[in-house]
Amino acid sequence: MSRWMRLWRRASAFLPPLLMVLLAAFSWWVAQEAMRAMHGGGSTAEPPQKPDYFLHDFHTRSFDTQGQPTAQLSGQAMQHIPGNDTVRITRPDLQSRNPQGVVTTARAQTGVSNADGSNVQLLGDAVVHRIAPGVPELTIRSNFLNIFPNAQRISSNQPSTVQRGTSVFSGASLDMNGLDGTFAMQGKVSGSVTRPGP
């Protein structure tokens, strides 16, 4: 048997794995080229920013286990943006009541919520109103309110007004803790405190 024949037999033993590697590399290259062609060149694909579903003039309600309404939300329009998994609502109007009898309403020109509702932003003429048993009514107004329902916090980096009963405070920004009812304001802060009558 010639020397070339022995070399060919040894090389042919490695030929199937070598062909598999080359085929896998070629398949990967074809997939990458197809992705570039679909997304216009070498850029990575951007998540879609167009809504994948929407509602017009909607009204929703949620109920507790006894069938009593706990919250209702209405608006002119609602869109879900899949790229960042957010919901955008035009003219949202929310009313909710918790088991302790606290009634909260919120409205604005626009509302934006993340997927799990742990962050809600109200933009344009935002108003949150809270009525709780045994404490003065609370109203918060701003052009922008950043609400964290789970942590019961409200913040804003824009001028805000807080009215508790007949006392009114205004400032350039707001950070409010709903758990203990305290709030902090920055910038030029003004206020008027009125004691409740006897």
Coordinates of N, CA and C in Angstrom, one line a residue, residues 41-165:
G41 N -28.7 46.0 7.8 CA -27.3 46.2 8.0 C -26.9 45.5 9.3
G42 N -25.8 46.0 9.8 CA -25.2 45.3 11.0 C -25.8 45.6 12.3
S43 N -26.8 46.5 12.4 CA -27.3 46.9 13.7 C -28.2 45.8 14.3
T44 N -28.1 45.8 15.6 CA -28.9 44.8 16.3 C -30.4 45.3 16.3
A45 N -31.3 44.3 16.4 CA -32.7 44.6 16.3 C -33.2 45.4 17.5
E46 N -33.9 46.5 17.2 CA -34.6 47.3 18.3 C -35.9 46.6 18.7
P47 N -36.2 46.6 20.0 CA -37.5 46.1 20.4 C -38.6 46.9 19.8
P48 N -39.7 46.3 19.4 CA -40.8 47.1 18.7 C -41.4 48.2 19.6
Q49 N -41.6 49.4 19.1 CA -42.1 50.5 19.9 C -43.5 50.8 19.4
K50 N -44.1 50.1 18.5 CA -45.4 50.4 18.1 C -46.4 49.5 18.9
P51 N -47.5 50.0 19.2 CA -48.4 49.2 20.1 C -48.9 47.9 19.4
D52 N -49.0 46.8 20.2 CA -49.5 45.6 19.7 C -50.9 45.4 20.0
Y53 N -51.5 46.1 20.9 CA -53.0 46.2 21.1 C -53.4 47.5 21.7
F54 N -54.6 47.9 21.5 CA -55.1 49.1 22.1 C -56.6 49.1 22.3
L55 N -57.1 50.0 23.2 CA -58.5 50.1 23.5 C -58.9 51.5 23.4
H56 N -60.2 51.8 23.1 CA -60.7 53.1 23.0 C -61.9 53.3 23.9
D57 N -62.0 54.4 24.6 CA -63.1 54.7 25.5 C -63.4 53.5 26.4
F58 N -62.4 53.0 27.2 CA -62.6 51.8 28.0 C -62.9 52.1 29.4
H59 N -63.4 51.1 30.1 CA -63.8 51.2 31.5 C -63.6 49.8 32.1
T60 N -62.8 49.6 33.1 CA -62.6 48.3 33.7 C -62.8 48.4 35.2
R61 N -63.2 47.3 35.8 CA -63.4 47.2 37.3 C -62.7 46.0 37.8
S62 N -62.3 46.1 39.1 CA -61.8 44.9 39.8 C -62.6 44.7 41.0
F63 N -62.7 43.4 41.5 CA -63.6 43.1 42.6 C -62.8 42.3 43.6
D64 N -63.2 42.3 44.9 CA -62.6 41.5 45.9 C -63.3 40.1 45.9
T65 N -62.9 39.2 46.8 CA -63.5 37.9 46.8 C -65.0 37.9 47.2
Q66 N -65.5 38.9 47.8 CA -66.9 39.0 48.2 C -67.7 39.7 47.0
G67 N -67.1 40.0 46.0 CA -67.7 40.6 44.8 C -67.9 42.1 44.9
Q68 N -67.3 42.7 45.9 CA -67.3 44.2 46.1 C -66.3 44.9 45.2
P69 N -66.7 46.0 44.5 CA -65.7 46.7 43.7 C -64.6 47.3 44.5
T70 N -63.3 47.1 44.1 CA -62.2 47.6 44.8 C -61.5 48.7 44.0
A71 N -61.6 48.7 42.6 CA -61.0 49.7 41.8 C -61.7 49.7 40.5
Q72 N -61.7 50.9 39.9 CA -62.1 51.1 38.5 C -61.2 52.1 37.8
L73 N -61.0 51.7 36.5 CA -60.1 52.5 35.7 C -60.8 52.8 34.4
S74 N -60.8 54.0 33.9 CA -61.3 54.4 32.6 C -60.3 55.3 31.9
G75 N -60.5 55.5 30.6 CA -59.7 56.3 29.9 C -60.1 56.5 28.4
Q76 N -59.6 57.5 27.7 CA -60.0 57.6 26.3 C -59.3 56.6 25.4
A77 N -58.1 56.2 25.8 CA -57.4 55.2 25.0 C -56.3 54.5 25.8
M78 N -56.0 53.3 25.5 CA -54.9 52.5 26.1 C -54.2 51.8 25.1
Q79 N -52.8 51.8 25.2 CA -51.9 51.1 24.2 C -50.9 50.3 25.0
H80 N -50.6 49.1 24.5 CA -49.5 48.3 25.1 C -48.3 48.4 24.2
I81 N -47.2 48.8 24.7 CA -45.9 48.9 23.9 C -45.1 47.7 24.2
P82 N -44.9 46.7 23.3 CA -44.2 45.5 23.6 C -42.7 45.7 23.8
G83 N -42.1 46.8 23.2 CA -40.7 47.0 23.3 C -40.2 47.1 24.7
N84 N -40.9 47.9 25.5 CA -40.5 48.1 26.9 C -41.6 47.6 27.9
D85 N -42.6 46.9 27.3 CA -43.7 46.2 28.1 C -44.3 47.2 29.0
T86 N -44.8 48.4 28.4 CA -45.5 49.4 29.2 C -46.9 49.6 28.6
V87 N -47.7 50.1 29.5 CA -49.1 50.5 29.1 C -49.2 52.0 29.1
R88 N -49.7 52.6 28.1 CA -49.9 54.1 28.0 C -51.4 54.4 27.9
I89 N -51.9 55.2 28.8 CA -53.3 55.5 28.8 C -53.5 57.0 28.6
T90 N -54.4 57.4 27.7 CA -54.8 58.8 27.5 C -55.9 59.1 28.4
R91 N -55.8 60.2 29.2 CA -56.8 60.7 30.1 C -57.2 59.6 31.1
P92 N -56.3 59.0 31.9 CA -56.7 58.0 32.8 C -57.5 58.6 34.0
D93 N -58.4 57.8 34.5 CA -59.2 58.2 35.7 C -59.4 56.9 36.5
L94 N -58.7 56.9 37.7 CA -58.6 55.8 38.5 C -59.3 56.1 39.9
Q95 N -60.1 55.1 40.3 CA -60.7 55.2 41.7 C -60.5 53.9 42.3
S96 N -60.0 53.9 43.6 CA -59.8 52.6 44.3 C -60.2 52.8 45.8
R97 N -60.6 51.7 46.4 CA -60.9 51.6 47.8 C -60.3 50.4 48.4
N98 N -59.5 50.6 49.5 CA -58.9 49.4 50.1 C -59.8 48.9 51.3
P99 N -59.4 47.8 51.9 CA -60.3 47.2 53.0 C -60.4 48.2 54.2
Q100 N -59.4 49.1 54.4 CA -59.5 50.0 55.5 C -60.4 51.2 55.2
G101 N -61.0 51.3 54.1 CA -61.9 52.3 53.7 C -61.2 53.6 53.1
V102 N -59.9 53.4 52.8 CA -59.2 54.6 52.1 C -59.6 54.6 50.7
V103 N -60.1 55.8 50.2 CA -60.5 56.0 48.8 C -59.5 56.9 48.2
T104 N -58.9 56.4 47.0 CA -57.9 57.1 46.3 C -58.4 57.3 44.9
T105 N -58.3 58.5 44.4 CA -58.6 58.8 43.0 C -57.3 59.4 42.3
A106 N -57.2 59.2 41.1 CA -56.0 59.8 40.3 C -56.4 60.0 38.9
R107 N -56.0 61.1 38.3 CA -56.3 61.4 37.0 C -55.1 62.3 36.4
A108 N -55.0 62.3 35.1 CA -54.0 63.1 34.4 C -54.3 63.1 32.9
Q109 N -53.5 63.9 32.2 CA -53.6 63.8 30.7 C -53.2 62.5 30.2
T110 N -52.0 62.0 30.7 CA -51.5 60.7 30.3 C -51.0 59.9 31.5
G111 N -51.1 58.6 31.4 CA -50.6 57.7 32.4 C -49.7 56.6 31.7
V112 N -48.6 56.3 32.3 CA -47.7 55.2 31.8 C -47.4 54.3 33.0
S113 N -47.6 53.0 32.7 CA -47.4 52.0 33.8 C -46.4 50.9 33.2
N114 N -45.6 50.4 34.1 CA -44.8 49.2 33.7 C -45.6 48.0 33.8
A115 N -45.0 46.8 33.4 CA -45.8 45.6 33.2 C -46.5 45.1 34.5
D116 N -45.8 45.2 35.7 CA -46.4 44.7 36.9 C -47.1 45.8 37.7
G117 N -47.2 47.0 37.2 CA -47.9 48.1 37.9 C -47.1 48.6 39.1
S118 N -45.8 48.3 39.3 CA -45.1 48.7 40.4 C -44.6 50.2 40.2
N119 N -44.7 50.7 39.0 CA -44.3 52.1 38.8 C -45.3 52.7 37.8
V120 N -46.0 53.8 38.2 CA -47.0 54.4 37.4 C -46.6 55.9 37.3
Q121 N -46.6 56.4 36.1 CA -46.3 57.9 36.0 C -47.5 58.6 35.4
L122 N -47.8 59.7 36.0 CA -48.9 60.6 35.6 C -48.3 61.8 35.0
L123 N -48.7 62.2 33.8 CA -48.1 63.3 33.1 C -49.2 64.3 32.7
G124 N -49.0 65.6 33.0 CA -49.9 66.6 32.5 C -51.1 66.7 33.4
D125 N -51.2 67.8 34.2 CA -52.4 68.1 35.1 C -52.7 66.9 36.0
A126 N -51.6 66.3 36.6 CA -51.8 65.1 37.4 C -52.4 65.5 38.8
V127 N -53.4 64.7 39.2 CA -54.0 65.0 40.5 C -54.2 63.6 41.2
V128 N -53.8 63.5 42.5 CA -54.1 62.3 43.3 C -54.8 62.8 44.5
H129 N -56.0 62.2 44.8 CA -56.8 62.6 45.9 C -57.0 61.4 46.8
R130 N -56.9 61.6 48.1 CA -57.0 60.5 49.1 C -57.9 60.9 50.2
I131 N -58.9 60.0 50.5 CA -59.8 60.2 51.6 C -59.6 59.0 52.5
A132 N -59.2 59.2 53.8 CA -59.0 58.1 54.7 C -59.8 58.5 56.0
P133 N -60.4 57.5 56.7 CA -61.1 57.7 57.9 C -60.2 58.3 59.0
G134 N -60.7 59.4 59.6 CA -60.1 60.0 60.8 C -58.9 60.9 60.5
V135 N -58.6 61.1 59.2 CA -57.5 62.0 58.9 C -58.0 63.0 57.8
P136 N -57.3 64.2 57.7 CA -57.7 65.2 56.7 C -57.5 64.6 55.3
E137 N -58.3 65.1 54.4 CA -58.2 64.7 53.0 C -56.9 65.2 52.5
L138 N -56.3 64.5 51.5 CA -55.0 64.8 50.9 C -55.2 64.9 49.4
T139 N -54.6 66.0 48.9 CA -54.6 66.2 47.4 C -53.2 66.6 47.0
I140 N -52.7 65.9 45.9 CA -51.4 66.2 45.4 C -51.6 66.6 43.9
R141 N -51.0 67.7 43.6 CA -51.1 68.2 42.2 C -49.7 68.5 41.6
S142 N -49.5 68.1 40.4 CA -48.2 68.4 39.7 C -48.4 68.1 38.2
N143 N -47.4 68.6 37.4 CA -47.4 68.2 36.0 C -46.9 66.8 35.8
F144 N -46.2 66.3 36.8 CA -45.6 65.0 36.7 C -45.6 64.3 38.1
L145 N -46.2 63.1 38.2 CA -46.1 62.4 39.4 C -45.6 61.0 39.1
N146 N -44.6 60.6 39.9 CA -44.0 59.2 39.7 C -44.5 58.4 40.9
I147 N -45.3 57.4 40.7 CA -46.0 56.7 41.8 C -45.4 55.3 41.9
F148 N -45.1 54.9 43.1 CA -44.7 53.5 43.4 C -45.7 52.9 44.3
P149 N -46.7 52.2 43.8 CA -47.8 51.7 44.7 C -47.4 50.7 45.7
N150 N -46.5 49.8 45.4 CA -46.0 48.8 46.4 C -45.3 49.4 47.5
A151 N -44.5 50.4 47.3 CA -43.8 51.1 48.3 C -44.6 52.2 48.9
Q152 N -45.7 52.6 48.3 CA -46.6 53.7 48.8 C -45.8 55.0 48.8
R153 N -45.1 55.3 47.7 CA -44.3 56.5 47.5 C -44.8 57.3 46.3
I154 N -44.7 58.6 46.4 CA -45.0 59.5 45.3 C -43.8 60.5 45.2
S155 N -43.3 60.7 44.0 CA -42.2 61.7 43.9 C -42.5 62.5 42.6
S156 N -41.8 63.6 42.5 CA -41.9 64.4 41.4 C -40.6 65.3 41.3
N157 N -40.1 65.5 40.1 CA -39.0 66.5 40.0 C -39.5 67.8 39.4
Q158 N -40.8 68.0 39.4 CA -41.4 69.2 38.9 C -42.2 69.9 40.0
P159 N -42.5 71.2 39.9 CA -43.3 71.9 40.9 C -44.5 71.1 41.3
S160 N -44.8 71.0 42.6 CA -45.9 70.2 43.1 C -46.5 71.0 44.3
T161 N -47.8 70.6 44.5 CA -48.6 71.2 45.6 C -49.2 70.1 46.3
V162 N -49.1 70.1 47.7 CA -49.8 69.2 48.5 C -50.7 69.9 49.4
Q163 N -52.0 69.5 49.4 CA -53.0 70.1 50.3 C -53.5 69.0 51.3
R164 N -53.3 69.2 52.6 CA -53.8 68.3 53.6 C -54.8 69.0 54.4
G165 N -56.1 68.7 54.3 CA -57.1 69.5 54.9 C -57.1 70.9 54.3

